[in-house]
Tab-separated table of C-alpha atoms in Angstrom:
chain	number	residue	atom	x	y	z
L	1	MET	CA	200.697	50.531	46.339
L	2	ARG	CA	200.065	52.586	43.182
L	3	VAL	CA	196.845	54.575	42.880
L	4	LEU	CA	195.297	56.656	40.102
L	5	VAL	CA	192.921	59.468	41.101
L	6	ALA	CA	190.560	60.301	38.210
L	7	GLU	CA	188.946	63.562	39.292
L	8	ASP	CA	188.355	66.740	37.272
L	9	HIS	CA	188.126	69.007	40.336
L	10	ARG	CA	191.809	69.927	40.514
L	11	VAL	CA	191.925	71.057	44.134
L	12	LEU	CA	190.141	67.928	45.343
L	13	ALA	CA	192.351	65.691	43.189
L	14	ARG	CA	195.529	67.265	44.572
L	15	THR	CA	194.206	67.062	48.127
L	16	ILE	CA	193.421	63.355	47.781
L	17	ALA	CA	196.783	62.654	46.129
L	18	THR	CA	198.728	64.493	48.831
L	19	GLY	CA	196.897	62.645	51.595
L	20	LEU	CA	197.462	59.235	50.017
L	21	ARG	CA	201.148	59.966	49.423
L	22	ARG	CA	201.466	60.635	53.146
L	23	GLN	CA	200.159	57.086	53.588
L	24	ALA	CA	203.153	55.768	51.565
L	25	MET	CA	201.195	55.325	48.322
L	26	ALA	CA	202.383	56.330	44.852
L	27	VAL	CA	199.629	58.450	43.337
L	28	ASP	CA	198.969	59.796	39.838
L	29	ILE	CA	196.165	62.129	38.756
L	30	ALA	CA	193.957	62.165	35.642
L	31	GLY	CA	191.569	65.036	34.969
L	32	ALA	CA	189.463	63.436	32.226
L	33	GLY	CA	188.026	60.025	31.445
L	34	ASP	CA	190.053	59.389	28.289
L	35	GLU	CA	193.241	60.271	30.162
L	36	ALA	CA	192.360	57.914	33.015
L	37	GLU	CA	191.661	55.052	30.623
L	38	ARG	CA	194.916	55.627	28.736
L	39	MET	CA	196.950	55.741	31.947
L	40	CYS	CA	195.385	52.487	33.181
L	41	LEU	CA	196.329	50.796	29.912
L	42	LEU	CA	199.945	51.914	30.299
L	43	THR	CA	200.431	51.468	34.054
L	44	PRO	CA	199.376	48.561	36.323
L	45	TYR	CA	197.558	50.533	39.019
L	46	ASP	CA	196.415	48.678	42.116
L	47	VAL	CA	193.441	50.972	42.735
L	48	LEU	CA	191.597	53.530	40.602
L	49	ILE	CA	189.643	56.213	42.482
L	50	LEU	CA	187.107	57.183	39.836
L	51	ASP	CA	184.716	60.127	39.680
L	52	ARG	CA	181.610	59.257	37.637
L	53	ASP	CA	181.222	62.780	36.250
L	54	LEU	CA	184.406	63.151	34.181
L	55	PRO	CA	184.825	65.193	30.980
L	56	VAL	CA	185.507	63.711	27.516
L	57	VAL	CA	184.678	60.144	28.612
L	58	SER	CA	182.422	59.642	31.624
L	59	GLY	CA	183.589	57.687	34.640
L	60	ASP	CA	180.776	55.213	33.973
L	61	GLU	CA	182.155	54.450	30.527
L	62	VAL	CA	185.727	54.256	31.826
L	63	CYS	CA	184.595	51.679	34.390
L	64	ARG	CA	182.819	49.614	31.728
L	65	ARG	CA	185.845	49.643	29.407
L	66	LEU	CA	188.365	48.781	32.112
L	67	ARG	CA	186.242	45.830	33.214
L	68	GLU	CA	186.947	44.288	29.812
L	69	LEU	CA	190.676	44.106	30.566
L	70	THR	CA	192.295	40.864	31.683
L	71	ASP	CA	193.767	42.459	34.800
L	72	PRO	CA	191.936	45.738	35.528
L	73	PRO	CA	192.663	47.889	38.579
L	74	LEU	CA	190.298	47.684	41.513
L	75	ILE	CA	187.858	50.578	41.112
L	76	LEU	CA	186.556	52.793	43.900
L	77	MET	CA	183.894	55.175	42.597
L	78	LEU	CA	184.030	58.508	44.407
L	79	THR	CA	181.092	60.626	43.325
L	80	ALA	CA	178.377	63.081	44.307
L	81	ALA	CA	175.745	60.592	43.108
L	82	GLY	CA	175.169	59.026	46.490
L	83	GLU	CA	171.599	57.785	46.439
L	84	LEU	CA	170.993	54.095	47.112
L	85	THR	CA	169.988	53.505	43.480
L	86	ASP	CA	173.222	55.203	42.327
L	87	ARG	CA	175.339	52.984	44.574
L	88	ILE	CA	173.581	49.819	43.452
L	89	TYR	CA	173.961	50.809	39.800
L	90	GLY	CA	177.665	51.551	40.207
L	91	LEU	CA	178.393	48.264	41.949
L	92	THR	CA	176.170	45.920	39.939
L	93	GLU	CA	175.766	47.455	36.499
L	94	LEU	CA	179.072	49.303	36.063
L	95	GLY	CA	181.201	46.776	37.930
L	96	ALA	CA	182.860	49.050	40.495
L	97	ASP	CA	184.518	47.260	43.406
L	98	ASP	CA	183.515	49.892	45.948
L	99	TYR	CA	181.478	53.091	46.052
L	100	LEU	CA	181.904	56.187	48.235
L	101	ALA	CA	179.688	59.263	48.028
L	102	LYS	CA	180.855	62.879	48.305
L	103	PRO	CA	181.275	64.571	50.699
L	104	PHE	CA	183.426	61.955	52.395
L	105	ASP	CA	185.753	61.522	55.342
L	106	PHE	CA	189.359	61.083	54.224
L	107	THR	CA	190.115	58.415	56.824
L	108	GLU	CA	187.280	56.344	55.382
L	109	LEU	CA	188.687	56.794	51.873
L	110	VAL	CA	192.100	55.537	53.028
L	111	ALA	CA	190.492	52.576	54.787
L	112	ARG	CA	188.530	51.646	51.667
L	113	VAL	CA	191.600	51.907	49.419
L	114	ARG	CA	193.584	49.672	51.768
L	115	ALA	CA	190.702	47.216	51.984
L	116	LEU	CA	190.587	46.995	48.182
L	117	SER	CA	194.326	46.351	48.024
L	118	ARG	CA	193.833	43.294	50.255
L	119	ARG	CA	191.517	41.614	47.741
L	120	ALA	CA	194.381	39.846	45.984
L	121	PRO	CA	193.956	36.039	45.774
L	122	LYS	CA	196.899	35.583	48.147
L	123	PRO	CA	197.135	38.528	50.537
L	124	PRO	CA	200.696	39.408	51.535
L	125	PRO	CA	201.767	38.591	55.099
L	126	SER	CA	201.497	41.398	57.637
L	127	LEU	CA	205.101	40.845	58.758
L	128	LEU	CA	208.190	40.531	56.581
L	129	HIS	CA	211.470	39.156	57.929
L	130	PHE	CA	214.989	39.227	56.511
L	131	ARG	CA	217.944	38.358	58.709
L	132	ASN	CA	217.531	40.600	61.783
L	133	ILE	CA	215.093	43.013	60.089
L	134	THR	CA	211.323	42.926	60.641
L	135	LEU	CA	208.848	45.058	58.700
L	136	ASP	CA	205.317	45.337	60.070
L	137	LEU	CA	203.208	46.159	57.001
L	138	THR	CA	200.166	47.120	59.053
L	139	ARG	CA	201.986	49.627	61.248
L	140	ARG	CA	204.627	50.444	58.586
L	141	GLU	CA	207.191	49.920	61.341
L	142	VAL	CA	210.723	48.613	60.834
L	143	THR	CA	212.786	47.037	63.604
L	144	VAL	CA	216.367	45.766	63.608
L	145	GLN	CA	217.111	43.361	66.458
L	146	GLY	CA	214.026	44.716	68.213
L	147	ALA	CA	214.997	48.400	67.913
L	148	THR	CA	212.562	50.577	65.941
L	149	LEU	CA	213.996	52.604	63.055
L	150	GLU	CA	212.709	55.983	61.869
L	151	LEU	CA	212.274	55.536	58.127
L	152	SER	CA	210.524	57.796	55.644
L	153	ALA	CA	207.558	56.507	53.646
L	154	LYS	CA	209.717	56.060	50.528
L	155	GLU	CA	212.509	54.316	52.445
L	156	THR	CA	209.975	51.937	53.963
L	157	ALA	CA	208.404	51.231	50.559
L	158	VAL	CA	211.806	50.491	48.969
L	159	LEU	CA	212.792	48.227	51.864
L	160	ARG	CA	209.488	46.391	51.505
L	161	LEU	CA	210.214	45.641	47.833
L	162	LEU	CA	213.685	44.367	48.657
L	163	MET	CA	212.429	42.192	51.513
L	164	GLN	CA	209.624	40.755	49.396
L	165	ALA	CA	212.234	39.806	46.792
L	166	GLY	CA	214.009	37.743	49.449
L	167	GLY	CA	217.539	38.440	48.229
L	168	ALA	CA	216.748	38.474	44.506
L	169	PRO	CA	217.624	41.699	42.653
L	170	VAL	CA	214.930	44.347	42.166
L	171	ALA	CA	215.400	46.444	39.035
L	172	HIS	CA	215.661	50.223	39.252
L	173	ASP	CA	212.643	50.624	36.956
L	174	ASP	CA	210.564	48.301	39.154
L	175	ILE	CA	211.417	50.384	42.220
L	176	VAL	CA	210.454	53.595	40.424
L	177	ARG	CA	207.222	52.140	39.038
L	178	THR	CA	206.070	50.907	42.445
L	179	VAL	CA	207.304	53.572	44.862
L	180	TRP	CA	207.264	56.861	42.966
L	181	ASP	CA	204.542	58.509	40.908
L	182	GLN	CA	204.736	60.144	37.498
L	183	HIS	CA	205.322	63.710	38.694
L	184	ARG	CA	208.386	63.041	40.811
L	185	ASP	CA	212.048	63.049	39.830
L	186	THR	CA	212.639	59.325	39.322
L	187	GLY	CA	216.081	59.311	37.782
L	188	THR	CA	218.833	57.034	39.001
L	189	GLY	CA	219.891	59.641	41.579
L	190	VAL	CA	216.728	59.601	43.674
L	191	VAL	CA	216.753	55.802	43.976
L	192	ARG	CA	220.456	55.763	44.762
L	193	THR	CA	219.984	58.423	47.431
L	194	THR	CA	217.125	56.492	49.052
L	195	ILE	CA	219.176	53.277	49.041
L	196	SER	CA	222.121	55.137	50.580
L	197	ARG	CA	219.942	56.504	53.399
L	198	LEU	CA	218.522	53.019	53.988
L	199	ARG	CA	221.979	51.525	54.310
L	200	GLY	CA	222.907	54.149	56.864
L	201	LYS	CA	219.771	53.692	58.961
L	202	LEU	CA	220.003	49.898	58.843
L	203	GLY	CA	223.535	50.182	60.183
L	204	ASP	CA	225.159	47.916	57.591
L	205	SER	CA	226.516	49.404	54.378
L	206	CYS	CA	226.846	45.916	52.874
L	207	LEU	CA	223.281	44.797	53.610
L	208	ILE	CA	221.899	46.246	50.353
L	209	LEU	CA	224.037	45.350	47.384
L	210	THR	CA	224.093	46.994	43.965
L	211	ASP	CA	224.011	44.464	41.136
L	212	LYS	CA	225.283	46.277	38.077
L	213	GLY	CA	222.674	46.045	35.347
L	214	ALA	CA	220.238	44.138	37.582
L	215	GLY	CA	219.295	46.583	40.335
L	216	TYR	CA	219.477	46.239	44.122
L	217	ARG	CA	219.164	43.263	46.447
L	218	LEU	CA	219.499	42.366	50.086
L	219	CYS	CA	222.632	40.442	50.953
L	220	ASP	CA	221.816	37.039	52.407
């Protein structure tokens, strides 16, 4: 899942981003409304966590403009304006998908982000299967022939993409765009290293194949 945090309080923005990354999400940060809008036009974010009180362009205006897009991100307003009238206005007049007032509990924020991500017309299955591999998306747990593997968040996210492709190749750029965020080293090396670790942990060096010019795929 890819998330954009639009928050001008730098410490809070970094804290939210770090916490969400630990939940296996790819997270970018925007410190102003115009920056957030521009980033949403360039990148297909799943969820936008949007502060209403942003500089340059207000979060309210960003929400209005993004709602005019054909496929806007789901918007969670995270703001100090927490009165009932503020929440109603954000949800009904501005078009936010969810609304959470500051101060907030981080576990609730994570729960709300995950709930928003499940609003797709056809929610993904909670279990993915490929050959003798099972990936439990709810628990983020991977088993091979019933034995649980210890995978990092990035390794799990890459494996999920490959399993969802069902043996079709997944391009390097698609892996980077989905799994890593803008501030990380996303050259060929980091993807190759993650794939190499996955092969080792899965116990089959031939299970993930490299298709030259096409990307990576699971061998069926």
